[in-house]
CSV table of C-alpha atoms in Angstrom, one decimal:
chain,number,residue,atom,x,y,z
A,1,MET,CA,-27.8,-4.9,-0.5
A,2,ASN,CA,-27.9,-5.7,-4.2
A,3,LEU,CA,-27.7,-2.0,-5.0
A,4,VAL,CA,-24.6,-1.7,-2.7
A,5,ARG,CA,-23.0,-4.7,-4.5
A,6,GLU,CA,-23.7,-3.2,-7.9
A,7,ARG,CA,-22.3,0.2,-6.9
A,8,LEU,CA,-19.1,-1.4,-5.5
A,9,GLN,CA,-18.6,-3.3,-8.7
A,10,THR,CA,-18.4,0.1,-10.6
A,11,ILE,CA,-15.7,1.3,-8.2
A,12,ILE,CA,-13.6,-1.9,-7.7
A,13,ARG,CA,-13.3,-3.4,-11.2
A,14,GLY,CA,-13.2,-7.1,-11.8
A,15,LYS,CA,-13.6,-8.2,-8.1
A,16,VAL,CA,-17.1,-9.5,-7.9
A,17,ASP,CA,-16.1,-12.5,-5.6
A,18,VAL,CA,-14.2,-10.3,-3.2
A,19,ILE,CA,-17.0,-7.8,-2.9
A,20,ASP,CA,-19.5,-10.6,-2.2
A,21,LEU,CA,-17.2,-12.0,0.5
A,22,VAL,CA,-16.8,-8.6,2.2
A,23,LEU,CA,-20.6,-8.1,2.2
A,24,THR,CA,-21.0,-11.7,3.5
A,25,SER,CA,-18.7,-10.9,6.4
A,26,MET,CA,-20.5,-7.6,7.1
A,27,LEU,CA,-23.9,-9.3,7.3
A,28,ALA,CA,-22.4,-11.9,9.6
A,29,GLY,CA,-21.1,-9.1,11.9
A,30,GLY,CA,-17.5,-10.3,11.3
A,31,SER,CA,-14.3,-8.4,10.6
A,32,VAL,CA,-12.3,-8.8,7.4
A,33,LEU,CA,-8.6,-9.0,6.7
A,34,LEU,CA,-7.6,-7.9,3.2
A,35,GLU,CA,-4.1,-8.9,2.2
A,36,ASP,CA,-2.2,-8.0,-0.9
A,37,VAL,CA,0.3,-5.8,-2.4
A,38,PRO,CA,-0.2,-2.0,-2.2
A,39,GLY,CA,-2.3,-0.3,-4.9
A,40,VAL,CA,-4.9,-2.9,-5.8
A,41,GLY,CA,-7.9,-1.1,-4.1
A,42,LYS,CA,-8.0,-2.6,-0.6
A,43,THR,CA,-8.5,0.8,1.2
A,44,THR,CA,-10.9,2.1,-1.5
A,45,LEU,CA,-13.1,-0.9,-1.1
A,46,ALA,CA,-13.3,-0.4,2.7
A,47,LYS,CA,-14.0,3.3,2.5
A,48,SER,CA,-16.6,2.9,-0.3
A,49,LEU,CA,-18.5,0.3,1.7
A,50,ALA,CA,-18.7,2.5,4.7
A,51,SER,CA,-20.1,5.3,2.7
A,52,LEU,CA,-22.7,3.2,0.8
A,53,ILE,CA,-24.1,1.8,4.1
A,54,ASP,CA,-24.1,5.1,5.9
A,55,LEU,CA,-21.9,3.9,8.8
A,56,LYS,CA,-19.8,6.1,11.1
A,57,PHE,CA,-16.3,5.0,10.1
A,58,ALA,CA,-12.8,6.0,11.1
A,59,ARG,CA,-9.5,5.2,9.3
A,60,VAL,CA,-6.3,4.5,11.1
A,61,GLN,CA,-3.0,4.5,9.1
A,62,CYS,CA,-0.9,2.0,11.0
A,63,THR,CA,2.8,2.8,11.4
A,64,PRO,CA,5.5,1.4,13.7
A,65,ASP,CA,5.3,4.3,16.1
A,66,LEU,CA,1.5,4.1,16.4
A,67,LEU,CA,0.5,3.6,20.1
A,68,PRO,CA,-2.6,1.8,21.5
A,69,ALA,CA,-3.9,5.1,22.9
A,70,ASP,CA,-3.9,6.4,19.3
A,71,ILE,CA,-6.6,3.9,18.6
A,72,LEU,CA,-8.5,3.5,21.9
A,73,GLY,CA,-8.2,7.1,23.2
A,74,GLY,CA,-7.3,8.4,26.6
A,75,SER,CA,-7.7,11.0,29.3
A,76,ILE,CA,-6.6,14.6,28.6
A,77,PHE,CA,-6.0,17.1,31.3
A,78,LYS,CA,-8.1,20.3,31.1
A,79,PRO,CA,-6.4,23.2,32.8
A,80,SER,CA,-9.7,25.2,32.9
A,81,THR,CA,-11.4,22.6,35.2
A,82,GLY,CA,-8.3,21.0,36.7
A,83,GLU,CA,-9.7,17.6,35.8
A,84,PHE,CA,-9.0,14.8,33.3
A,85,GLU,CA,-11.5,14.4,30.4
A,86,PHE,CA,-11.8,11.1,28.4
A,87,ARG,CA,-11.3,11.6,24.7
A,88,PRO,CA,-12.5,8.6,22.7
A,89,GLY,CA,-10.3,7.3,20.0
A,90,PRO,CA,-11.2,6.2,16.4
A,91,ILE,CA,-12.2,2.8,17.7
A,92,PHE,CA,-15.5,4.3,18.8
A,93,CYS,CA,-17.2,4.0,15.5
A,94,ASP,CA,-19.3,1.5,13.4
A,95,LEU,CA,-16.6,0.5,10.9
A,96,LEU,CA,-12.9,0.9,11.7
A,97,ILE,CA,-10.5,0.8,8.7
A,98,ALA,CA,-7.1,-0.3,9.9
A,99,ASP,CA,-4.8,0.4,7.0
A,100,GLU,CA,-1.6,-1.7,6.7
A,101,ILE,CA,-2.3,-3.2,10.1
A,102,ASN,CA,0.9,-5.3,10.0
A,103,ARG,CA,3.0,-2.2,10.0
A,104,ALA,CA,1.9,-1.5,13.6
A,105,SER,CA,3.8,-3.0,16.5
A,106,PRO,CA,2.3,-6.1,18.2
A,107,ARG,CA,1.5,-4.0,21.2
A,108,THR,CA,-0.7,-1.8,19.1
A,109,GLN,CA,-2.2,-4.7,17.2
A,110,SER,CA,-3.4,-6.2,20.5
A,111,ALA,CA,-5.4,-3.0,21.2
A,112,LEU,CA,-8.0,-4.4,18.8
A,113,LEU,CA,-8.3,-7.8,20.3
A,114,GLU,CA,-10.8,-7.0,23.0
A,115,ALA,CA,-12.9,-4.8,20.8
A,116,MET,CA,-13.2,-7.5,18.0
A,117,ALA,CA,-13.9,-10.3,20.4
A,118,GLU,CA,-16.2,-8.7,23.0
A,119,LEU,CA,-17.4,-5.4,21.6
A,120,GLN,CA,-15.8,-3.5,24.4
A,121,VAL,CA,-12.5,-1.8,25.3
A,122,THR,CA,-10.8,-1.4,28.6
A,123,ILE,CA,-9.1,2.0,29.0
A,124,GLU,CA,-7.3,3.0,32.2
A,125,GLY,CA,-9.3,0.4,34.2
A,126,HIS,CA,-12.7,1.4,32.8
A,127,GLN,CA,-14.8,-0.7,30.4
A,128,TYR,CA,-16.5,1.0,27.5
A,129,ASP,CA,-19.1,-0.8,25.4
A,130,LEU,CA,-19.0,-0.4,21.6
A,131,ARG,CA,-22.3,0.0,19.9
A,132,GLN,CA,-23.4,-2.4,17.2
A,133,PRO,CA,-22.6,-2.9,14.5
A,134,PHE,CA,-18.9,-2.7,15.1
A,135,LEU,CA,-16.7,-4.1,12.3
A,136,VAL,CA,-13.0,-3.9,11.4
A,137,ILE,CA,-11.8,-4.0,7.9
A,138,ALA,CA,-8.0,-4.3,8.1
A,139,THR,CA,-5.6,-4.3,5.2
A,140,GLN,CA,-2.1,-5.6,5.3
A,141,ASN,CA,0.9,-6.0,3.0
A,142,PRO,CA,2.2,-9.5,2.2
A,143,SER,CA,4.4,-11.0,4.9
A,144,GLY,CA,8.1,-10.2,4.2
A,145,PHE,CA,7.5,-6.6,3.1
A,146,GLU,CA,9.9,-4.1,4.7
A,147,GLY,CA,8.7,-2.7,8.1
A,148,THR,CA,5.9,-5.3,8.7
A,149,PHE,CA,5.2,-7.3,11.9
A,150,PRO,CA,3.4,-10.6,11.3
A,151,LEU,CA,0.0,-10.8,13.0
A,152,PRO,CA,-0.1,-13.4,15.8
A,153,GLU,CA,-2.5,-16.3,15.6
A,154,SER,CA,-4.8,-14.8,18.3
A,155,GLN,CA,-5.2,-11.7,16.2
A,156,LEU,CA,-5.9,-13.5,13.0
A,157,ASP,CA,-8.5,-15.7,14.8
A,158,ARG,CA,-10.6,-12.5,15.4
A,159,PHE,CA,-11.1,-12.0,11.7
A,160,LEU,CA,-14.1,-13.8,10.2
A,161,LEU,CA,-12.6,-13.9,6.7
A,162,ARG,CA,-9.1,-13.4,5.3
A,163,LEU,CA,-9.2,-12.3,1.6
A,164,SER,CA,-6.8,-11.5,-1.1
A,165,MET,CA,-7.6,-8.7,-3.6
A,166,ASP,CA,-5.0,-9.8,-6.2
A,167,TYR,CA,-4.5,-7.9,-9.4
A,168,PRO,CA,-7.5,-7.0,-11.7
A,169,ASP,CA,-7.9,-8.9,-14.9
A,170,THR,CA,-6.6,-7.4,-18.1
A,171,ASN,CA,-9.9,-5.9,-19.4
A,172,SER,CA,-10.8,-4.4,-16.0
A,173,GLU,CA,-7.3,-2.8,-15.7
A,174,ILE,CA,-7.7,-1.4,-19.3
A,175,ASP,CA,-11.1,0.0,-18.4
A,176,LEU,CA,-9.5,1.6,-15.3
A,177,LEU,CA,-6.9,3.3,-17.4
A,178,VAL,CA,-9.1,4.6,-20.2
A,179,ASP,CA,-12.0,5.7,-18.0
A,180,ASP,CA,-12.5,9.4,-18.7
A,181,ASP,CA,-14.8,10.4,-15.8
A,182,GLY,CA,-12.1,12.2,-13.7
A,183,ARG,CA,-10.6,9.1,-12.1
A,184,GLY,CA,-7.6,8.7,-14.5
A,185,ASP,CA,-5.1,10.3,-12.3
A,186,GLY,CA,-6.4,9.1,-8.9
A,187,ASP,CA,-5.8,6.0,-7.0
A,188,LEU,CA,-7.2,2.7,-8.0
A,189,GLY,CA,-11.0,2.8,-8.0
A,190,ASP,CA,-11.3,6.4,-6.7
A,191,SER,CA,-14.9,7.6,-6.9
A,192,PRO,CA,-15.4,10.8,-9.0
A,193,ALA,CA,-17.9,12.2,-6.5
A,194,PRO,CA,-18.9,11.6,-2.8
A,195,LEU,CA,-20.8,8.3,-2.6
A,196,GLN,CA,-24.5,8.6,-1.5
A,197,PRO,CA,-25.7,6.0,1.1
A,198,LEU,CA,-27.9,3.2,-0.3
A,199,MET,CA,-28.5,1.6,3.1
A,200,SER,CA,-29.0,2.8,6.6
A,201,ARG,CA,-27.3,1.5,9.7
A,202,ASP,CA,-30.7,0.2,10.9
A,203,ASP,CA,-31.1,-1.7,7.6
A,204,LEU,CA,-27.8,-3.4,8.3
A,205,LEU,CA,-28.8,-4.3,11.8
A,206,THR,CA,-32.1,-5.8,10.5
A,207,LEU,CA,-30.2,-8.0,8.0
A,208,GLN,CA,-27.8,-9.1,10.7
A,209,THR,CA,-30.8,-10.2,12.7
A,210,ALA,CA,-32.1,-12.2,9.7
A,211,VAL,CA,-28.8,-14.0,9.5
A,212,LYS,CA,-29.2,-15.3,13.0
A,213,GLN,CA,-32.5,-16.8,12.0
A,214,VAL,CA,-31.3,-18.8,9.1
A,215,LYS,CA,-31.9,-22.6,9.5
A,216,VAL,CA,-29.1,-25.1,9.5
A,217,ASP,CA,-29.8,-28.8,9.0
A,218,ARG,CA,-27.8,-31.2,11.2
A,219,LYS,CA,-26.3,-32.8,8.0
A,220,VAL,CA,-24.8,-29.4,7.0
A,221,ALA,CA,-23.4,-28.9,10.5
A,222,SER,CA,-21.9,-32.4,10.3
A,223,TYR,CA,-20.3,-31.5,7.0
A,224,ILE,CA,-18.6,-28.4,8.5
A,225,VAL,CA,-17.3,-30.5,11.4
A,226,ALA,CA,-16.0,-33.2,9.0
A,227,ILE,CA,-14.0,-30.6,7.1
A,228,ALA,CA,-12.6,-29.0,10.3
A,229,ASP,CA,-11.7,-32.4,11.7
A,230,ALA,CA,-9.9,-33.4,8.5
A,231,THR,CA,-7.6,-30.3,9.0
A,232,ARG,CA,-6.7,-31.6,12.5
A,233,HIS,CA,-5.5,-34.9,11.1
A,234,ASP,CA,-3.8,-33.9,7.9
A,235,SER,CA,-0.1,-34.7,8.0
A,236,ARG,CA,0.8,-31.4,6.4
A,237,ILE,CA,-0.9,-29.3,9.1
A,238,ARG,CA,0.6,-28.6,12.5
A,239,VAL,CA,-2.5,-26.8,14.0
A,240,GLY,CA,-5.9,-27.5,12.5
A,241,CYS,CA,-9.1,-25.5,12.6
A,242,SER,CA,-10.5,-25.0,16.1
A,243,PRO,CA,-14.2,-25.4,17.1
A,244,ARG,CA,-14.3,-21.6,17.0
A,245,GLY,CA,-13.3,-21.8,13.3
A,246,SER,CA,-16.1,-24.2,12.6
A,247,LYS,CA,-18.5,-21.8,14.3
A,248,MET,CA,-17.3,-18.9,12.3
A,249,LEU,CA,-17.6,-20.9,9.1
A,250,LEU,CA,-21.2,-21.6,9.9
A,251,ARG,CA,-21.8,-18.0,10.7
A,252,ALA,CA,-20.5,-16.9,7.4
A,253,ALA,CA,-22.5,-19.6,5.6
A,254,LYS,CA,-25.7,-18.3,7.1
A,255,SER,CA,-24.8,-14.8,5.9
A,256,ARG,CA,-24.2,-16.0,2.4
A,257,ALA,CA,-27.6,-17.7,2.4
A,258,VAL,CA,-29.2,-14.4,3.2
A,259,LEU,CA,-27.3,-12.7,0.4
A,260,GLN,CA,-28.5,-15.5,-2.0
A,261,GLY,CA,-32.1,-15.0,-0.8
A,262,ARG,CA,-32.4,-18.2,1.1
A,263,SER,CA,-33.5,-18.9,4.7
A,264,PHE,CA,-31.4,-22.1,5.0
A,265,VAL,CA,-27.7,-23.1,4.5
A,266,ILE,CA,-26.7,-25.5,1.7
A,267,PRO,CA,-23.3,-27.3,1.2
A,268,ASP,CA,-22.4,-24.8,-1.6
A,269,ASP,CA,-22.2,-22.1,1.1
A,270,VAL,CA,-19.8,-24.1,3.1
A,271,GLN,CA,-17.6,-24.9,0.2
A,272,MET,CA,-17.4,-21.3,-1.0
A,273,LEU,CA,-16.4,-20.0,2.4
A,274,ALA,CA,-14.3,-22.7,3.8
A,275,GLY,CA,-11.0,-21.3,2.4
A,276,PRO,CA,-11.5,-17.6,3.5
A,277,ALA,CA,-12.9,-18.6,6.9
A,278,MET,CA,-10.5,-21.4,7.9
A,279,SER,CA,-7.1,-20.9,6.2
A,280,HIS,CA,-5.9,-18.2,8.6
A,281,ARG,CA,-6.8,-20.4,11.6
A,282,MET,CA,-4.4,-23.1,10.5
A,283,SER,CA,-0.6,-23.5,10.3
A,284,THR,CA,1.5,-26.0,8.4
A,285,ARG,CA,4.2,-28.2,9.8
A,286,SER,CA,6.9,-26.4,7.7
A,287,GLY,CA,6.2,-23.2,9.5
A,288,SER,CA,6.5,-21.2,6.3
A,289,GLY,CA,3.1,-22.2,4.8
A,290,THR,CA,1.4,-19.3,3.2
A,291,ASN,CA,-2.3,-18.6,3.3
A,292,GLU,CA,-2.6,-19.7,-0.3
A,293,GLU,CA,-1.0,-23.1,0.7
A,294,CYS,CA,-3.5,-23.6,3.5
A,295,ARG,CA,-6.3,-22.8,1.0
A,296,LYS,CA,-5.1,-25.5,-1.4
A,297,ILE,CA,-5.1,-28.0,1.4
A,298,ILE,CA,-8.7,-27.1,2.4
A,299,THR,CA,-9.7,-27.4,-1.3
A,300,GLU,CA,-8.3,-30.9,-1.4
A,301,ILE,CA,-10.1,-31.8,1.9
A,302,ILE,CA,-13.4,-30.6,0.5
A,303,GLN,CA,-12.9,-32.7,-2.7
A,304,ARG,CA,-12.6,-35.9,-0.6
A,305,THR,CA,-15.2,-35.1,2.0
A,306,GLU,CA,-18.6,-36.6,1.3
A,307,ILE,CA,-21.3,-34.0,0.5
A,308,PRO,CA,-24.5,-34.4,2.5
A,309,VAL,CA,-27.7,-34.9,0.5
């Protein structure tokens, strides 16, 4: 996993924290929502990660006319046999990259709900199980961009972490421009050659099993609950973090512990992940609160919440 991290850092410049958070979510078996303006490397990060971990991945470019069947699949009539044959859609993979998910209609967005929550899909009355690991890395443009449909709360709640790529720092962008290895005219972070897998699918499943075995002291669990409870009583917040949000935060904290080489969770894990794991599960009373505004509120709550020792 350290090799994967190092290789990603050579492709996506100046985004060490984002890369670590994406790897954390992957080890936890959770999906990621990457939000930011076009052209900062969101899709490149997702595709590179799938290649480096040797996962079967599929990419769906979301557009307003995309239908649920375009993601799930459906039955096709075969004249040679006179019967209908089921053709699986791109969702039958290990890693689904949903590019610009908020450009798809709410009906199509909902096609992912069952898969992300229960690892199964229902098509034409039949249930189909998805094999593990199944992860979704979705990218979206900021709210308000032309041709976008805001993701409903139920959809956002299915993502373990919501991250923002943001622009690279000055030196990283200069390195990107002057890099002379064949990437100068490509997209941000384009790899000069096909990436070779550094981890197998079985390796990832083994690490995900290790995450479930990480120990959590009751004091740390109480710390998570205290932060979540504070969001429910803050005067600026209309809907606070739910118990599912607390559970997802703990799940992410366990994963970060494994990435850090520990078999137990510490308060630092909770503090690092509280914003990405809880901000999209809250809404402000103004109704126009951005994800960044919710993160600032969470930061304030963490600062005034007693740290267990």
